PDB file of C-alpha atoms in Angstrom:
ATOM      1  CA  GLN A  18     -31.256 -40.173  21.215  1.00 51.00           C
ATOM      2  CA  TRP A  19     -29.350 -39.378  24.608  1.00 50.00           C
ATOM      3  CA  GLN A  20     -25.975 -40.422  23.258  1.00 53.00           C
ATOM      4  CA  LEU A  21     -26.358 -38.061  20.543  1.00 52.00           C
ATOM      5  CA  LEU A  22     -27.054 -35.013  22.875  1.00 51.00           C
ATOM      6  CA  ARG A  23     -24.134 -36.217  25.224  1.00 53.00           C
ATOM      7  CA  THR A  24     -21.704 -36.212  22.347  1.00 54.00           C
ATOM      8  CA  ALA A  25     -22.678 -32.957  20.633  1.00 53.00           C
ATOM      9  CA  PRO A  26     -20.371 -30.054  22.082  1.00 53.00           C
ATOM     10  CA  PRO A  27     -22.094 -26.805  22.723  1.00 50.00           C
ATOM     11  CA  ARG A  28     -20.929 -24.079  20.051  1.00 53.00           C
ATOM     12  CA  PHE A  29     -20.412 -21.652  22.772  1.00 47.00           C
ATOM     13  CA  THR A  30     -19.643 -21.844  26.273  1.00 48.00           C
ATOM     14  CA  THR A  31     -19.802 -19.451  29.043  1.00 48.00           C
ATOM     15  CA  MET A  32     -15.844 -19.230  29.007  1.00 49.00           C
ATOM     16  CA  SER A  33     -15.709 -18.417  25.197  1.00 53.00           C
ATOM     17  CA  PRO A  34     -15.542 -14.629  24.076  1.00 56.00           C
ATOM     18  CA  PRO A  35     -18.822 -13.526  21.892  1.00 57.00           C
ATOM     19  CA  ASN A  36     -16.831 -13.266  18.941  1.00 56.00           C
ATOM     20  CA  ALA A  37     -15.216 -16.790  19.203  1.00 57.00           C
ATOM     21  CA  ALA A  38     -16.452 -18.194  16.220  1.00 61.00           C
ATOM     22  CA  PHE A  39     -15.294 -15.149  14.175  1.00 79.00           C
ATOM     23  CA  THR A  40     -11.766 -14.524  15.476  1.00 78.00           C
ATOM     24  CA  GLY A  41      -8.765 -16.851  15.270  1.00 79.00           C
ATOM     25  CA  PRO A  42      -4.907 -16.662  14.465  1.00 79.00           C
ATOM     26  CA  SER A  43      -5.574 -16.347  10.764  1.00 88.00           C
ATOM     27  CA  ALA A  44      -7.154 -12.886  11.393  1.00 90.00           C
ATOM     28  CA  TYR A  45      -4.104 -11.632  12.583  1.00 92.00           C
ATOM     29  CA  PHE A  46      -2.395 -13.125   9.482  1.00 94.00           C
ATOM     30  CA  PHE A  47      -4.475 -11.289   7.194  1.00 95.00           C
ATOM     31  CA  GLY A  48      -3.857  -7.871   9.037  1.00 94.00           C
ATOM     32  CA  TYR A  49      -0.423  -8.387   9.451  1.00 95.00           C
ATOM     33  CA  MET A  50      -0.214  -9.155   5.635  1.00 97.00           C
ATOM     34  CA  GLY A  51      -2.022  -5.815   5.048  1.00 97.00           C
ATOM     35  CA  VAL A  52       0.831  -4.122   7.103  1.00 97.00           C
ATOM     36  CA  ALA A  53       3.451  -6.019   4.686  1.00 97.00           C
ATOM     37  CA  SER A  54       1.668  -5.480   1.640  1.00 97.00           C
ATOM     38  CA  ALA A  55       1.556  -1.491   2.096  1.00 97.00           C
ATOM     39  CA  LEU A  56       5.015  -1.403   2.402  1.00 96.00           C
ATOM     40  CA  ILE A  57       6.267  -3.999   0.178  1.00 97.00           C
ATOM     41  CA  PHE A  58       4.199  -2.950  -2.693  1.00 97.00           C
ATOM     42  CA  GLY A  59       5.088   0.826  -2.131  1.00 96.00           C
ATOM     43  CA  ASN A  60       8.586   0.284  -2.129  1.00 97.00           C
ATOM     44  CA  LEU A  61       8.565  -1.698  -5.362  1.00 97.00           C
ATOM     45  CA  GLY A  62       6.792   1.250  -7.073  1.00 97.00           C
ATOM     46  CA  THR A  63       9.227   3.387  -5.472  1.00 97.00           C
ATOM     47  CA  ALA A  64      12.384   1.259  -6.692  1.00 97.00           C
ATOM     48  CA  TYR A  65      10.958   1.063 -10.217  1.00 97.00           C
ATOM     49  CA  GLY A  66      10.328   4.786 -10.384  1.00 97.00           C
ATOM     50  CA  THR A  67      13.412   5.740  -8.924  1.00 96.00           C
ATOM     51  CA  ALA A  68      15.351   3.531 -11.309  1.00 97.00           C
ATOM     52  CA  LYS A  69      13.748   3.840 -14.598  1.00 96.00           C
ATOM     53  CA  SER A  70      13.534   7.644 -14.164  1.00 96.00           C
ATOM     54  CA  GLY A  71      16.966   7.959 -13.147  1.00 96.00           C
ATOM     55  CA  VAL A  72      18.228   6.310 -15.948  1.00 96.00           C
ATOM     56  CA  GLY A  73      16.386   9.007 -18.164  1.00 95.00           C
ATOM     57  CA  VAL A  74      17.796  11.814 -15.888  1.00 95.00           C
ATOM     58  CA  MET A  75      21.349  10.318 -16.508  1.00 95.00           C
ATOM     59  CA  SER A  76      21.102  10.085 -20.293  1.00 94.00           C
ATOM     60  CA  MET A  77      19.866  13.570 -20.464  1.00 93.00           C
ATOM     61  CA  GLY A  78      22.727  14.898 -18.313  1.00 92.00           C
ATOM     62  CA  VAL A  79      24.992  13.561 -21.141  1.00 93.00           C
ATOM     63  CA  MET A  80      23.404  15.709 -23.820  1.00 91.00           C
ATOM     64  CA  ASN A  81      22.699  18.873 -21.276  1.00 91.00           C
ATOM     65  CA  PRO A  82      24.252  18.579 -17.930  1.00 92.00           C
ATOM     66  CA  SER A  83      22.747  22.027 -16.885  1.00 93.00           C
ATOM     67  CA  LEU A  84      19.590  20.648 -16.600  1.00 93.00           C
ATOM     68  CA  VAL A  85      19.973  17.555 -14.559  1.00 94.00           C
ATOM     69  CA  ILE A  86      18.944  19.137 -11.263  1.00 94.00           C
ATOM     70  CA  LYS A  87      15.616  20.480 -12.980  1.00 92.00           C
ATOM     71  CA  GLY A  88      15.046  17.087 -14.375  1.00 93.00           C
ATOM     72  CA  SER A  89      15.568  14.930 -11.331  1.00 95.00           C
ATOM     73  CA  ILE A  90      11.743  15.904 -10.424  1.00 95.00           C
ATOM     74  CA  PRO A  91      10.650  12.281 -11.237  1.00 95.00           C
ATOM     75  CA  VAL A  92      13.295  10.471  -9.071  1.00 95.00           C
ATOM     76  CA  ILE A  93      11.943  12.501  -6.344  1.00 95.00           C
ATOM     77  CA  MET A  94       8.394  12.248  -6.988  1.00 95.00           C
ATOM     78  CA  SER A  95       8.445   8.427  -7.000  1.00 94.00           C
ATOM     79  CA  GLY A  96      10.404   8.211  -3.634  1.00 94.00           C
ATOM     80  CA  ILE A  97       7.222   9.505  -1.964  1.00 94.00           C
ATOM     81  CA  PHE A  98       5.197   5.961  -2.514  1.00 95.00           C
ATOM     82  CA  GLY A  99       7.852   3.971  -0.167  1.00 94.00           C
ATOM     83  CA  ILE A 100       6.818   6.692   2.328  1.00 96.00           C
ATOM     84  CA  TYR A 101       3.498   6.358   1.931  1.00 96.00           C
ATOM     85  CA  GLY A 102       3.393   2.574   2.510  1.00 96.00           C
ATOM     86  CA  LEU A 103       5.523   3.343   5.774  1.00 97.00           C
ATOM     87  CA  ILE A 104       2.490   5.676   7.019  1.00 96.00           C
ATOM     88  CA  VAL A 105      -0.089   3.008   6.400  1.00 97.00           C
ATOM     89  CA  GLY A 106       2.166   0.034   7.938  1.00 96.00           C
ATOM     90  CA  VAL A 107       2.666   1.999  11.083  1.00 96.00           C
ATOM     91  CA  VAL A 108      -0.955   3.059  11.304  1.00 96.00           C
ATOM     92  CA  LEU A 109      -2.248  -0.307  10.485  1.00 96.00           C
ATOM     93  CA  ASN A 110       0.079  -2.190  12.751  1.00 94.00           C
ATOM     94  CA  GLY A 111      -1.252   0.081  15.574  1.00 93.00           C
ATOM     95  CA  SER A 112      -4.583  -0.770  14.955  1.00 92.00           C
ATOM     96  CA  ILE A 113      -3.673  -4.642  15.632  1.00 90.00           C
ATOM     97  CA  PRO A 114      -4.305  -5.468  19.176  1.00 89.00           C
ATOM     98  CA  ALA A 115      -2.282  -8.016  21.178  1.00 86.00           C
ATOM     99  CA  GLN A 116      -3.623 -11.633  20.755  1.00 82.00           C
ATOM    100  CA  ASN A 117      -4.772 -13.044  24.007  1.00 78.00           C
ATOM    101  CA  ALA A 118      -7.786 -15.301  24.844  1.00 71.00           C
ATOM    102  CA  ALA A 119     -10.177 -12.116  24.954  1.00 73.00           C
ATOM    103  CA  SER A 120      -9.014 -10.638  21.851  1.00 76.00           C
ATOM    104  CA  GLU A 121     -11.836  -9.069  19.834  1.00 84.00           C
ATOM    105  CA  PHE A 122      -9.829  -8.943  16.466  1.00 87.00           C
ATOM    106  CA  THR A 123     -12.157 -10.604  13.923  1.00 89.00           C
ATOM    107  CA  TYR A 124     -11.873 -12.050  10.534  1.00 91.00           C
ATOM    108  CA  ALA A 125     -13.644  -9.209   9.169  1.00 92.00           C
ATOM    109  CA  ASP A 126     -10.877  -6.847  10.954  1.00 93.00           C
ATOM    110  CA  GLY A 127      -7.977  -8.691   9.337  1.00 93.00           C
ATOM    111  CA  TYR A 128      -9.481  -8.589   5.947  1.00 95.00           C
ATOM    112  CA  ARG A 129      -9.956  -4.936   6.141  1.00 95.00           C
ATOM    113  CA  LEU A 130      -6.654  -4.171   7.101  1.00 96.00           C
ATOM    114  CA  LEU A 131      -5.351  -6.666   4.346  1.00 97.00           C
ATOM    115  CA  ALA A 132      -7.610  -4.564   1.784  1.00 97.00           C
ATOM    116  CA  SER A 133      -6.326  -1.257   3.329  1.00 97.00           C
ATOM    117  CA  GLY A 134      -2.473  -2.454   2.755  1.00 97.00           C
ATOM    118  CA  LEU A 135      -3.009  -3.824  -0.534  1.00 97.00           C
ATOM    119  CA  CYS A 136      -4.754  -0.609  -1.587  1.00 97.00           C
ATOM    120  CA  CYS A 137      -2.137   1.503  -0.682  1.00 97.00           C
ATOM    121  CA  GLY A 138       0.472  -0.793  -2.055  1.00 97.00           C
ATOM    122  CA  ILE A 139      -0.751  -1.558  -5.134  1.00 97.00           C
ATOM    123  CA  SER A 140      -1.726   2.253  -5.968  1.00 97.00           C
ATOM    124  CA  GLY A 141       1.774   2.954  -4.981  1.00 97.00           C
ATOM    125  CA  LEU A 142       3.292   0.394  -7.358  1.00 97.00           C
ATOM    126  CA  ALA A 143       1.229   1.751 -10.230  1.00 97.00           C
ATOM    127  CA  ALA A 144       1.956   5.120  -9.709  1.00 97.00           C
ATOM    128  CA  GLY A 145       5.585   4.326  -9.309  1.00 97.00           C
ATOM    129  CA  MET A 146       5.608   2.499 -12.750  1.00 97.00           C
ATOM    130  CA  THR A 147       4.028   5.321 -14.311  1.00 96.00           C
ATOM    131  CA  ILE A 148       6.239   7.766 -13.211  1.00 97.00           C
ATOM    132  CA  GLY A 149       9.027   5.875 -14.076  1.00 96.00           C
ATOM    133  CA  VAL A 150       7.958   5.285 -17.654  1.00 96.00           C
ATOM    134  CA  VAL A 151       6.769   9.114 -17.872  1.00 96.00           C
ATOM    135  CA  GLY A 152       9.691  10.554 -15.966  1.00 95.00           C
ATOM    136  CA  ASP A 153      12.295   8.393 -18.326  1.00 96.00           C
ATOM    137  CA  ALA A 154      10.666   9.453 -21.485  1.00 95.00           C
ATOM    138  CA  GLY A 155       9.919  13.334 -20.213  1.00 95.00           C
ATOM    139  CA  VAL A 156      13.324  13.635 -19.038  1.00 96.00           C
ATOM    140  CA  ARG A 157      14.821  12.964 -22.110  1.00 95.00           C
ATOM    141  CA  ALA A 158      12.461  14.937 -24.133  1.00 95.00           C
ATOM    142  CA  PHE A 159      13.227  17.986 -21.824  1.00 95.00           C
ATOM    143  CA  GLY A 160      17.110  17.578 -22.400  1.00 93.00           C
ATOM    144  CA  GLN A 161      16.162  18.370 -25.945  1.00 93.00           C
ATOM    145  CA  GLN A 162      13.455  20.716 -25.982  1.00 93.00           C
ATOM    146  CA  GLU A 163      13.142  22.904 -22.678  1.00 92.00           C
ATOM    147  CA  ARG A 164       9.734  23.947 -23.457  1.00 94.00           C
ATOM    148  CA  ILE A 165       8.243  20.392 -22.637  1.00 94.00           C
ATOM    149  CA  TYR A 166       8.752  20.582 -18.987  1.00 95.00           C
ATOM    150  CA  VAL A 167       5.645  21.911 -17.960  1.00 95.00           C
ATOM    151  CA  GLY A 168       3.438  19.132 -19.609  1.00 94.00           C
ATOM    152  CA  MET A 169       5.967  16.697 -18.210  1.00 95.00           C
ATOM    153  CA  LEU A 170       5.348  17.850 -14.707  1.00 95.00           C
ATOM    154  CA  LEU A 171       1.579  17.814 -15.452  1.00 96.00           C
ATOM    155  CA  VAL A 172       1.719  14.182 -16.492  1.00 95.00           C
ATOM    156  CA  LEU A 173       3.710  13.109 -13.414  1.00 96.00           C
ATOM    157  CA  ILE A 174       1.428  15.145 -10.994  1.00 96.00           C
ATOM    158  CA  PHE A 175      -1.492  12.922 -12.377  1.00 95.00           C
ATOM    159  CA  ALA A 176       0.430  10.127 -11.743  1.00 94.00           C
ATOM    160  CA  GLU A 177       1.177  10.844  -8.404  1.00 95.00           C
ATOM    161  CA  ALA A 178      -2.301  11.607  -7.655  1.00 96.00           C
ATOM    162  CA  LEU A 179      -2.933   7.661  -8.273  1.00 94.00           C
ATOM    163  CA  GLY A 180      -0.730   7.026  -5.132  1.00 95.00           C
ATOM    164  CA  LEU A 181      -2.325   9.729  -3.182  1.00 96.00           C
ATOM    165  CA  TYR A 182      -5.645   8.411  -4.019  1.00 96.00           C
ATOM    166  CA  GLY A 183      -4.622   4.772  -2.822  1.00 96.00           C
ATOM    167  CA  LEU A 184      -3.208   6.299   0.151  1.00 96.00           C
ATOM    168  CA  ILE A 185      -6.418   8.227   1.017  1.00 97.00           C
ATOM    169  CA  VAL A 186      -8.819   5.116   0.879  1.00 96.00           C
ATOM    170  CA  SER A 187      -6.253   2.980   2.671  1.00 96.00           C
ATOM    171  CA  LEU A 188      -6.374   5.144   5.597  1.00 95.00           C
ATOM    172  CA  ILE A 189     -10.280   5.393   5.543  1.00 95.00           C
ATOM    173  CA  LEU A 190     -10.281   1.676   5.187  1.00 94.00           C
ATOM    174  CA  GLY A 191      -7.545   0.926   7.977  1.00 92.00           C
ATOM    175  CA  LEU A 192      -9.152   3.592  10.684  1.00 90.00           C
ATOM    176  CA  GLY A 193     -12.705   2.357   9.768  1.00 81.00           C
TER     177      GLY A 193
END
């Protein structure tokens, strides 16, 4: 019986911080993965939206070159998701404390930042893909029939709102 008591280490000592069981290097890994996810997926959405709708603008420019500037709205709108990812990445990075022995950064904090980054990044990716597909088809149709422009803009605005929703929820998660 005495041997059992002597060999069992205490769970907490007076030297360990109160959250010692809930923190570790993996908590930082998940936090930084949230930072990276926001930027990477947001930029993927921007790249896809820009490339796909840019092809439509160039194709429409062959048929009706006077409408190229007016038809480049989808390209501009898809560029915003990379900015959303950059904003969230900077905000999340600022909320991760320096790693030291007295750190209070828990696994829950790391998971929260990961969820925040994924929320912004994947929303930006989905919205960028939507703007790319709608922008490509919409701009080509606009080149043939100018009255379709307002309808195309409405669909693009609703697609842009998807990325904005992701940004808002991401900031609420990241700062909460």
